[in-house]
XYZ file of C-alpha atoms in Angstrom:
688
model
C -57.250 -69.372 158.589
C -59.109 -68.443 155.412
C -61.612 -71.043 154.265
C -62.722 -72.044 150.773
C -66.496 -72.337 150.304
C -68.032 -74.137 147.333
C -71.162 -73.723 145.185
C -72.883 -76.148 142.797
C -76.341 -75.505 141.349
C -77.525 -79.146 141.325
C -75.304 -80.906 143.866
C -75.503 -78.186 146.480
C -77.132 -78.482 149.897
C -79.338 -75.966 151.682
C -77.321 -75.472 154.889
C -73.906 -76.068 156.389
C -70.444 -74.600 156.176
C -70.072 -75.396 152.463
C -66.329 -75.917 152.996
C -66.232 -79.257 151.194
C -66.648 -79.971 147.476
C -68.821 -82.873 148.560
C -71.270 -80.523 150.319
C -71.344 -77.259 148.391
C -73.935 -74.511 148.705
C -76.762 -74.536 146.198
C -76.695 -70.742 145.777
C -73.939 -68.173 145.675
C -75.778 -66.071 148.243
C -75.695 -68.936 150.776
C -71.963 -69.414 150.314
C -71.316 -65.688 150.692
C -73.354 -65.563 153.907
C -71.199 -68.335 155.326
C -67.935 -66.734 154.208
C -65.768 -64.864 156.702
C -63.417 -62.036 155.724
C -60.568 -63.450 153.675
C -62.491 -66.534 152.481
C -62.776 -67.726 148.880
C -66.032 -68.836 147.251
C -65.577 -71.214 144.287
C -68.412 -72.003 141.861
C -67.851 -75.561 140.674
C -70.117 -75.715 137.617
C -71.032 -73.447 134.715
C -74.711 -73.088 135.586
C -76.763 -69.865 135.436
C -77.429 -68.563 138.960
C -80.524 -66.343 139.044
C -80.328 -64.791 142.475
C -81.130 -61.500 144.225
C -78.466 -58.803 144.082
C -75.261 -60.189 145.565
C -73.387 -57.852 147.906
C -69.667 -58.213 148.672
C -69.281 -55.914 151.678
C -66.210 -57.549 153.218
C -62.885 -58.921 151.906
C -63.652 -62.067 149.916
C -62.750 -63.775 146.641
C -65.490 -65.024 144.313
C -64.231 -67.222 141.488
C -64.929 -70.267 139.337
C -63.441 -73.732 139.277
C -62.909 -73.338 135.536
C -60.586 -70.382 136.028
C -58.695 -72.129 138.815
C -57.992 -74.972 136.396
C -57.375 -72.643 133.403
C -55.716 -69.541 134.921
C -54.695 -68.167 131.511
C -58.254 -68.225 130.107
C -58.895 -64.831 128.521
C -62.489 -63.740 127.839
C -61.110 -60.640 126.090
C -59.490 -62.794 123.416
C -61.329 -63.382 120.153
C -62.970 -66.786 119.987
C -63.334 -67.308 123.736
C -66.494 -69.287 124.578
C -68.093 -67.613 127.623
C -70.348 -70.610 128.263
C -67.518 -72.411 130.057
C -67.907 -69.905 132.904
C -70.696 -69.887 135.508
C -73.177 -67.034 135.158
C -74.594 -64.692 137.776
C -77.871 -63.439 136.294
C -80.027 -60.553 137.462
C -83.168 -61.904 135.851
C -83.554 -58.512 134.113
C -84.948 -57.193 137.415
C -82.035 -55.940 139.531
C -78.284 -55.316 139.579
C -76.213 -58.498 139.650
C -73.325 -57.625 141.970
C -72.498 -54.746 144.322
C -69.037 -54.428 145.855
C -68.115 -52.063 148.654
C -68.318 -51.258 152.366
C -71.644 -50.575 154.076
C -70.963 -46.801 154.182
C -68.714 -44.343 152.306
C -66.669 -43.893 155.479
C -65.478 -47.480 155.080
C -63.615 -46.785 151.830
C -60.239 -46.404 153.508
C -58.960 -49.847 154.409
C -61.731 -51.805 152.689
C -60.698 -54.928 150.766
C -59.211 -56.772 149.122
C -62.139 -58.110 147.085
C -61.575 -60.242 143.985
C -64.075 -61.442 141.380
C -62.640 -63.856 138.791
C -63.788 -66.052 135.968
C -67.541 -65.374 135.955
C -70.266 -64.253 133.587
C -72.356 -61.314 134.807
C -75.580 -61.128 132.798
C -79.135 -59.837 132.859
C -78.651 -57.072 135.399
C -81.126 -54.184 135.469
C -80.240 -51.333 137.831
C -82.870 -48.669 138.462
C -82.181 -45.205 139.818
C -83.873 -44.992 143.220
C -82.858 -42.943 146.279
C -82.522 -46.131 148.350
C -79.925 -47.674 146.033
C -76.351 -46.852 147.194
C -75.330 -46.856 143.535
C -78.310 -44.726 142.414
C -78.971 -47.126 139.557
C -75.372 -47.148 138.306
C -73.803 -50.407 137.189
C -76.396 -52.755 135.715
C -74.021 -55.697 136.028
C -71.461 -54.665 138.657
C -71.281 -51.556 140.824
C -68.092 -50.949 142.812
C -68.920 -48.296 145.413
C -66.492 -46.549 147.794
C -63.830 -49.207 147.295
C -60.339 -49.148 145.787
C -58.733 -52.510 146.566
C -60.976 -54.447 144.194
C -59.977 -56.689 141.282
C -62.423 -57.862 138.606
C -60.524 -60.274 136.386
C -61.253 -62.508 133.386
C -65.008 -61.984 133.542
C -67.659 -61.616 130.827
C -70.060 -58.755 131.588
C -72.857 -58.656 129.030
C -76.536 -57.991 128.489
C -76.949 -55.650 131.463
C -78.698 -52.276 131.542
C -79.589 -49.274 133.656
C -82.769 -47.238 133.935
C -82.867 -43.588 134.972
C -85.530 -41.894 137.064
C -87.772 -39.217 135.509
C -86.381 -35.697 135.339
C -87.793 -33.025 137.630
C -88.762 -29.389 136.956
C -87.183 -26.304 138.501
C -88.773 -25.205 141.796
C -90.610 -21.990 140.974
C -89.114 -20.238 144.018
C -85.572 -20.827 142.705
C -86.554 -19.718 139.228
C -88.086 -16.462 140.416
C -85.155 -15.781 142.770
C -82.722 -16.055 139.894
C -84.933 -13.998 137.598
C -85.040 -11.253 140.242
C -81.245 -11.369 140.602
C -80.700 -11.137 136.840
C -83.149 -8.275 136.342
C -81.799 -6.465 139.403
C -78.247 -6.807 138.080
C -79.335 -5.229 134.799
C -80.945 -2.474 136.868
C -77.672 -2.072 138.796
C -75.773 -1.713 135.533
C -78.306 0.913 134.478
C -79.311 2.772 137.666
C -82.142 5.285 137.433
C -79.843 8.195 138.210
C -77.510 7.281 135.346
C -80.078 6.957 132.566
C -79.536 10.555 131.543
C -75.770 9.966 131.295
C -76.313 6.836 129.220
C -78.705 8.666 126.898
C -76.134 11.428 126.442
C -73.589 8.720 125.483
C -76.129 7.371 122.976
C -76.650 10.858 121.577
C -72.887 11.259 121.137
C -72.603 7.927 119.344
C -75.577 8.773 117.116
C -73.756 11.939 116.146
C -70.786 9.820 115.024
C -73.104 7.507 113.121
C -74.710 10.424 111.232
C -71.299 11.645 110.116
C -70.149 8.205 108.978
C -73.453 6.801 107.732
C -74.400 3.205 107.163
C -75.313 2.348 110.772
C -78.833 2.954 112.121
C -79.201 5.331 115.046
C -79.635 3.894 118.540
C -82.893 4.524 120.423
C -82.691 6.302 123.775
C -83.111 4.153 126.889
C -86.455 3.769 128.705
C -85.264 2.025 131.883
C -88.640 0.798 133.183
C -89.644 -0.671 129.831
C -86.230 -2.271 129.415
C -86.322 -4.011 132.831
C -89.856 -5.268 132.234
C -88.755 -6.697 128.896
C -85.666 -8.284 130.534
C -87.955 -10.191 132.904
C -89.939 -11.461 129.906
C -86.740 -12.541 128.156
C -85.660 -14.459 131.276
C -89.031 -16.240 131.309
C -88.504 -17.172 127.676
C -85.025 -18.496 128.497
C -86.143 -20.451 131.575
C -89.931 -20.828 131.443
C -91.915 -22.198 134.400
C -91.607 -25.968 134.571
C -88.186 -26.139 132.901
C -86.903 -29.689 133.347
C -83.453 -30.354 134.817
C -81.396 -33.485 134.236
C -79.578 -35.762 136.650
C -75.874 -35.006 137.016
C -73.732 -37.218 139.222
C -73.797 -40.642 137.649
C -77.335 -41.879 138.197
C -77.898 -44.918 135.962
C -74.432 -44.626 134.463
C -72.557 -47.783 133.448
C -74.747 -50.359 131.761
C -72.208 -53.119 132.396
C -69.954 -51.798 135.172
C -69.878 -48.628 137.253
C -67.133 -47.482 139.592
C -68.762 -45.065 142.047
C -66.204 -43.129 144.111
C -63.953 -46.147 143.569
C -60.642 -47.112 141.927
C -60.806 -50.846 141.157
C -58.713 -52.742 138.604
C -60.312 -54.645 135.714
C -58.133 -57.151 133.848
C -58.857 -59.201 130.747
C -62.607 -58.680 130.963
C -65.048 -58.718 128.066
C -67.663 -55.967 128.509
C -70.119 -56.452 125.665
C -73.692 -55.638 124.693
C -74.695 -53.538 127.702
C -76.936 -50.437 127.630
C -77.124 -47.394 129.900
C -79.733 -44.663 130.269
C -76.815 -42.492 131.258
C -73.138 -42.200 130.408
C -70.996 -45.258 129.792
C -72.904 -48.036 128.052
C -70.175 -50.518 128.932
C -68.310 -48.906 131.835
C -68.862 -45.703 133.798
C -66.567 -43.858 136.190
C -68.537 -41.732 138.652
C -67.126 -39.509 141.386
C -63.624 -39.391 142.800
C -62.112 -42.675 141.675
C -59.629 -43.576 138.958
C -59.916 -47.216 137.889
C -57.331 -49.070 135.821
C -58.268 -51.344 132.912
C -55.715 -53.803 131.522
C -56.263 -56.035 128.512
C -60.041 -55.487 128.468
C -62.338 -55.546 125.435
C -65.244 -53.080 125.561
C -67.435 -53.991 122.626
C -70.868 -53.199 121.172
C -72.278 -51.337 124.153
C -74.629 -48.393 123.740
C -76.416 -45.492 125.354
C -80.151 -45.830 125.888
C -83.053 -43.646 124.837
C -83.019 -41.064 127.625
C -80.675 -39.595 130.200
C -77.162 -38.383 129.411
C -76.435 -40.416 126.315
C -72.651 -40.034 126.094
C -69.928 -42.654 126.056
C -71.232 -45.699 124.236
C -68.288 -47.719 125.526
C -66.855 -45.795 128.490
C -68.168 -42.683 130.253
C -66.196 -40.750 132.891
C -67.557 -38.033 135.188
C -65.151 -37.568 138.090
C -65.219 -34.038 139.520
C -68.806 -33.699 140.672
C -69.724 -31.381 143.593
C -68.537 -33.695 146.364
C -70.072 -31.691 149.205
C -73.585 -31.894 147.757
C -75.795 -34.950 147.638
C -74.685 -37.886 145.528
C -78.208 -38.059 144.131
C -77.362 -34.845 142.335
C -79.335 -33.135 139.609
C -79.034 -29.770 137.913
C -81.647 -28.587 140.444
C -79.133 -28.856 143.280
C -76.733 -26.479 141.540
C -79.606 -24.188 140.614
C -80.618 -24.056 144.283
C -76.966 -23.370 145.153
C -77.062 -20.349 142.827
C -80.459 -19.155 144.019
C -79.320 -19.140 147.654
C -76.333 -16.944 146.751
C -77.923 -14.814 144.048
C -78.086 -11.552 146.009
C -74.477 -11.734 147.232
C -73.306 -12.803 143.779
C -75.124 -9.898 142.122
C -73.452 -7.437 144.456
C -70.018 -8.950 143.773
C -70.448 -8.667 140.009
C -70.674 -4.893 140.063
C -67.445 -3.056 139.426
C -66.697 0.593 140.263
C -67.280 3.032 137.451
C -69.394 0.681 135.360
C -71.250 3.475 133.564
C -68.341 5.851 133.300
C -66.198 3.019 131.874
C -68.381 2.720 128.752
C -67.242 5.638 126.657
C -68.854 6.722 123.391
C -65.833 5.426 121.461
C -66.095 1.989 123.153
C -69.807 1.838 122.371
C -69.110 2.872 118.780
C -66.475 0.124 118.392
C -68.918 -2.375 119.911
C -71.534 -1.440 117.304
C -69.048 -1.700 114.449
C -68.017 -5.154 115.696
C -71.659 -6.294 115.838
C -72.253 -5.180 112.265
C -68.968 -6.632 111.038
C -67.424 -9.439 113.146
C -64.144 -8.907 111.276
C -63.764 -5.665 113.209
C -61.626 -5.972 116.389
C -63.737 -7.245 119.256
C -63.692 -4.548 121.972
C -62.795 -6.418 125.133
C -65.139 -5.195 127.835
C -65.607 -6.354 131.417
C -68.891 -8.123 132.143
C -70.919 -5.168 133.377
C -69.855 -2.712 130.640
C -70.523 -5.484 128.123
C -74.023 -5.953 129.585
C -74.618 -2.216 129.234
C -73.247 -2.183 125.684
C -75.604 -5.019 124.741
C -78.556 -3.210 126.342
C -77.830 0.006 124.479
C -77.352 -1.789 121.158
C -80.662 -3.640 121.492
C -79.198 -7.073 122.267
C -81.449 -7.724 125.236
C -81.302 -11.534 125.038
C -77.504 -11.398 125.089
C -77.561 -8.949 128.011
C -79.868 -11.220 130.034
C -77.732 -14.294 129.324
C -74.505 -12.505 130.199
C -76.017 -11.167 133.435
C -77.158 -14.699 134.312
C -73.681 -16.067 133.572
C -72.033 -13.294 135.601
C -74.166 -14.187 138.636
C -73.346 -17.905 138.284
C -69.611 -17.255 137.961
C -69.689 -14.817 140.871
C -71.562 -17.280 143.123
C -68.971 -19.966 142.427
C -66.082 -17.580 142.954
C -67.462 -16.540 146.324
C -68.363 -19.978 147.662
C -67.061 -22.791 145.438
C -65.872 -24.943 148.339
C -69.365 -25.198 149.768
C -70.190 -27.426 146.797
C -66.851 -28.917 145.782
C -64.101 -30.280 148.032
C -60.768 -28.594 147.360
C -58.670 -31.700 148.052
C -60.796 -33.787 145.703
C -60.251 -31.262 142.909
C -56.502 -31.342 143.602
C -56.567 -35.144 143.347
C -58.575 -34.999 140.125
C -55.964 -32.765 138.491
C -53.110 -35.233 139.101
C -54.776 -38.638 138.718
C -56.299 -40.326 135.685
C -58.503 -43.185 134.543
C -56.055 -45.579 132.871
C -56.532 -48.071 130.022
C -53.637 -50.281 128.921
C -53.694 -52.691 125.989
C -57.481 -52.491 125.728
C -59.900 -52.487 122.793
C -62.928 -50.193 122.570
C -64.838 -51.320 119.487
C -68.252 -51.095 117.871
C -69.919 -49.035 120.594
C -72.591 -46.403 119.922
C -73.623 -43.202 121.701
C -76.738 -41.284 120.744
C -74.933 -38.103 121.759
C -71.161 -37.671 122.262
C -68.237 -40.097 122.455
C -69.089 -43.300 120.643
C -66.221 -45.177 122.263
C -65.049 -43.036 125.186
C -66.418 -39.920 126.899
C -64.677 -37.917 129.631
C -66.054 -34.713 131.163
C -65.932 -32.527 134.304
C -62.191 -32.722 134.995
C -61.762 -36.421 134.223
C -58.248 -37.055 132.851
C -57.830 -40.322 130.915
C -54.611 -42.070 129.864
C -54.646 -44.700 127.150
C -51.617 -46.816 126.230
C -51.441 -49.354 123.402
C -55.228 -49.213 123.143
C -57.414 -49.442 120.046
C -60.557 -47.337 119.658
C -62.254 -48.440 116.446
C -65.591 -48.776 114.694
C -67.512 -46.669 117.199
C -70.325 -44.236 116.317
C -71.590 -41.033 117.890
C -74.787 -39.218 116.993
C -73.146 -35.897 117.752
C -69.475 -35.261 118.590
C -66.495 -37.598 118.833
C -67.125 -40.808 116.938
C -64.284 -42.485 118.803
C -63.511 -40.200 121.746
C -65.042 -37.106 123.314
C -63.082 -35.151 125.964
C -64.399 -31.937 127.465
C -64.642 -29.519 130.386
C -61.119 -29.462 131.755
C -60.462 -33.151 131.222
C -57.299 -34.374 129.521
C -56.664 -37.160 127.067
C -53.175 -38.680 126.787
C -52.856 -41.303 124.045
C -49.613 -43.281 123.846
C -49.050 -45.852 121.082
C -52.798 -46.019 120.446
C -54.847 -46.516 117.296
C -58.036 -44.470 116.761
C -59.571 -45.735 113.536
C -62.760 -46.111 111.496
C -64.982 -44.192 113.915
C -67.930 -42.060 112.758
C -69.429 -38.826 114.076
C -72.806 -38.031 112.531
C -72.687 -34.464 113.905
C -76.333 -34.323 115.017
C -78.069 -34.053 118.345
C -79.871 -37.304 119.214
C -83.201 -35.559 119.820
C -84.133 -31.901 120.138
C -86.070 -30.605 123.096
C -89.764 -29.907 122.432
C -90.153 -27.001 120.040
C -86.466 -26.923 119.080
C -85.219 -27.830 115.588
C -82.748 -30.613 115.011
C -79.427 -28.900 114.396
C -75.901 -29.739 113.372
C -73.111 -29.886 115.950
C -69.291 -29.989 115.839
C -67.994 -33.327 114.583
C -64.616 -34.947 115.175
C -64.746 -38.363 113.558
C -61.895 -39.770 115.627
C -61.533 -37.410 118.599
C -63.590 -34.397 119.641
C -62.183 -32.224 122.421
C -63.365 -28.977 123.964
C -61.524 -27.012 126.632
C -59.312 -30.017 127.335
C -55.675 -31.002 126.933
C -55.012 -33.522 124.163
C -51.649 -35.279 123.795
C -50.723 -37.832 121.126
C -47.529 -39.847 121.493
C -46.801 -42.451 118.847
C -50.521 -42.631 118.098
C -52.240 -43.244 114.749
C -55.564 -41.529 113.879
C -56.901 -43.020 110.649
C -60.041 -43.802 108.666
C -62.371 -41.683 110.810
C -65.155 -39.560 109.294
C -67.679 -36.912 110.178
C -70.578 -35.343 108.286
C -70.840 -31.689 107.247
C -68.796 -30.830 110.312
C -65.123 -30.042 110.910
C -62.367 -32.408 112.014
C -62.399 -35.744 110.229
C -59.635 -37.000 112.491
C -59.590 -34.521 115.381
C -61.597 -31.441 116.312
C -60.722 -29.178 119.249
C -62.759 -26.176 120.439
C -61.729 -23.564 122.991
C -65.151 -22.083 123.592
C -68.047 -21.905 126.041
C -69.113 -25.210 127.580
C -72.772 -24.316 127.140
C -75.900 -24.121 129.252
C -76.826 -26.236 132.254
C -80.491 -26.676 133.045
C -81.258 -23.317 131.433
C -78.401 -21.400 133.108
C -76.360 -19.824 130.286
C -72.732 -20.993 130.185
C -72.948 -22.457 133.696
C -70.545 -25.233 132.748
C -68.020 -22.575 131.681
C -68.369 -20.882 135.067
C -67.535 -24.203 136.753
C -64.650 -24.826 134.337
C -63.059 -21.501 135.208
C -64.031 -20.800 138.813
C -63.794 -24.333 140.251
C -61.446 -26.245 137.952
C -59.220 -23.232 137.224
C -58.840 -23.994 133.511
C -57.667 -20.949 131.557
C -55.335 -22.571 128.993
C -55.456 -25.860 127.080
C -53.058 -27.550 124.679
C -53.151 -29.846 121.645
C -49.905 -31.739 121.071
C -48.795 -34.495 118.680
C -45.243 -35.823 118.455
C -43.389 -36.789 115.286
C -44.099 -40.484 115.885
C -47.848 -39.883 115.631
C -49.815 -39.919 112.390
C -53.161 -38.429 111.344
C -54.024 -39.849 107.935
C -56.901 -41.120 105.811
C -59.598 -39.240 107.729
C -62.401 -37.246 106.138
C -65.135 -34.698 106.783
C -68.094 -34.086 104.510
C -69.176 -37.743 104.350
C -72.232 -39.622 105.526
C -71.967 -42.525 107.952
C -71.251 -44.901 105.057
C -68.411 -42.652 103.810
C -70.420 -41.447 100.831
C -69.550 -37.809 99.955
C -72.227 -35.256 100.823
C -73.511 -32.801 98.239
C -72.255 -29.229 98.759
C -70.937 -29.464 102.346
C -70.370 -26.075 103.996
C -68.543 -26.834 107.238
C -66.373 -29.836 106.337
C -62.962 -28.294 107.081
C -59.852 -29.772 108.635
C -59.959 -33.306 107.273
C -57.114 -34.244 109.586
C -57.229 -31.715 112.442
C -59.486 -28.724 113.089
C -58.839 -26.271 115.958
C -61.027 -23.302 116.880
C -60.190 -20.474 119.261
C -63.541 -18.808 119.982
C -64.326 -15.407 121.484
C -66.408 -16.242 124.564
C -64.842 -13.953 127.214
C -63.982 -16.722 129.696
C -63.109 -19.437 127.171
C -59.627 -20.931 127.659
C -56.839 -20.000 125.279
C -55.469 -22.827 123.148
C -51.909 -23.750 122.224
C -51.187 -26.178 119.358
C -47.929 -28.044 118.687
C -47.846 -30.546 115.805
C -44.368 -31.953 115.283
C -43.194 -32.386 111.681
C -46.707 -31.521 110.564
C -46.323 -32.412 106.884
C -45.355 -35.952 107.811
C -47.657 -36.460 110.775
C -50.807 -34.987 109.183
C -51.263 -36.115 105.579
C -53.637 -37.867 103.172
C -56.829 -36.515 104.748
C -59.858 -35.088 102.912
C -62.139 -32.121 103.632
C -64.852 -31.651 101.032
C -65.450 -27.924 101.633
C -62.938 -26.248 99.326
C -62.360 -22.892 97.719
C -64.468 -21.138 100.347
C -64.420 -17.499 101.495
C -63.097 -17.499 105.040
C -65.715 -16.561 107.629
C -62.847 -15.739 109.978
C -60.296 -13.846 107.898
C -61.846 -11.157 105.674
C -61.030 -11.153 102.008
C -59.363 -14.557 102.055
C -60.395 -17.575 99.988
C -59.222 -20.895 101.409
C -58.286 -23.276 98.621
C -58.109 -26.430 100.743
C -58.341 -27.462 104.376
C -57.715 -31.158 103.789
C -55.028 -31.587 106.426
C -55.233 -28.886 109.086
C -57.489 -25.946 109.766
C -56.905 -23.509 112.622
C -59.460 -20.751 113.075
C -58.543 -17.926 115.444
C -61.669 -15.819 115.980
C -59.817 -13.532 118.381
C -57.394 -12.293 115.742
C -59.429 -13.073 112.603
C -56.950 -15.514 111.109
C -57.565 -18.860 109.432
C -54.630 -21.157 108.753
C -54.648 -24.328 106.638
C -51.975 -26.302 104.821
C -52.437 -23.760 102.012
C -51.178 -20.764 104.006
C -49.628 -22.004 107.261
C -45.982 -21.160 106.485
C -45.885 -18.448 109.218
C -46.812 -21.103 111.808
C -44.054 -23.544 110.858
C -41.057 -23.480 113.189
C -37.806 -25.380 113.395
C -38.096 -28.797 111.771
C -41.440 -27.891 110.167
C -43.296 -28.091 113.471
C -46.623 -26.262 113.440
C -47.009 -24.035 116.474
C -49.955 -21.792 117.275
C -50.774 -19.936 120.479
C -53.903 -17.839 120.909
């Protein structure tokens, strides 16, 4: 028979069974040690319990007498006084509560575990190799457990601390440099230099006849390869620092680590993470559900991955590699496969495939981006860049080609195929929640989701959040998906700046998205209102969506894009809004106090901005906005009357409501000229 154990800070005794209110335990730890699987531990008073980290590694319920007597008490309701609940306090030295089986193998069948009606304060989780949570979850870490319920708790004033970053091993760096330079040498073999120079001579003959384009120098292979090695060293110099990847120190308040718990009617407030998810983080292959929770005034710290002031999600990490994962582990993965990957990149007829006319069109496109972009395979494109003097671009493309090839050859040595399948069909779910007043130094002031982390929000408010870079309210990227049903995204701010440049780099502007910023992700709005959001001299006051490269990882050019395509299989993405949704009252070209900026240049798409970029492996985007004139209206973009940088010879009068830029086909559409995109009942439809 299950037994109830009791705790009281002043009336408790030091030993016994603690199964009587007359003889309770003095500490929570003592009561938990006495508890058998299935028992309930009840804290009788509202004292502050400063104890070592408490571990719930077997089925048990931990609750308070106050909640038993007031089962409808709701800490997520305005005006609730948390002092009526007992507090578990970490003393600002360690995590407060860890929930889960002793080993990951125990995940199946573990539970149930319930935590109800408590305050969880003063936790400080540090990233160390000995910590099963790797510093995640300053207040609560749920690890390798699904049948867990955290209900009607107040989780506040907790934090995480990340470990220092480590530099690249020099052996890995030199192995990858050798592979990149050798690939360039393969593209330009010694025996083919004469043929390439004859192609250059032919193109120079065309240029002399036409005029206006400088002649190309003939190729000196040895000098070019030596210079390529120098350019690699400039791209990834010795001692380049790599960041942590797989959730270390994520989740200032709560972290779910390979776990799918349920959180109901919890207040998660005033927590800080030196990693993603100031309030709550989702790490690894788990998909928690939040119901009626309030995630308020949490923030990212001063170092680490500073995304997701409120919630940060990072699900599809390389499950076959170590959980204490950094960019170095993926770099080592590439280095070990560099030779095989280089060989696989090469395609038959690489040199023969680059004809003088193709090279000529490539040069014309470089001089005038409005010219059609000649679509070349990777190795001919590397050669075309070499011949046209774009050595940095050739080195970066060769590096990317090796990374993509290594993943294509051996992706399931790092990722688990079944886990990726699960990640595509499951989602982190928030119902009737509030995400308010959170701040991220980087992306996603309220919510951040990356690396194939679908999120579903229903009847949830995301308001008053701030991001230093992209996505004042929400940031979704890298194959993730955001489905918003009957939600409100309002009064969020994207400042459009990086939080801090790396040494020697200038501070630079970034894409905005005052309400929602998405890149290479599906975005679906159903009966959802996007209003009152702003961004700086950046596009997308309400929503911005980019189909483009995902960027560098630890110095490896476009490595995230290689993962997006080769592991996650993302080649198309969609932006959809139904007729019951509304995007209104948003603006771009404003400072964080909504004061107009002087002479903004990039403030386009006050309501919605969509960009289809030209990176060869970027996904293609499809946009469907139902009844667009009614669903997207009353927005403001302060860049007006501008010559289009996308469509030659066109002046765009306004881009207040929508702005779609198609760099592939050199077209820019706004409410001023979008009639060709309107179908049926004035639905706007675009497909790249």
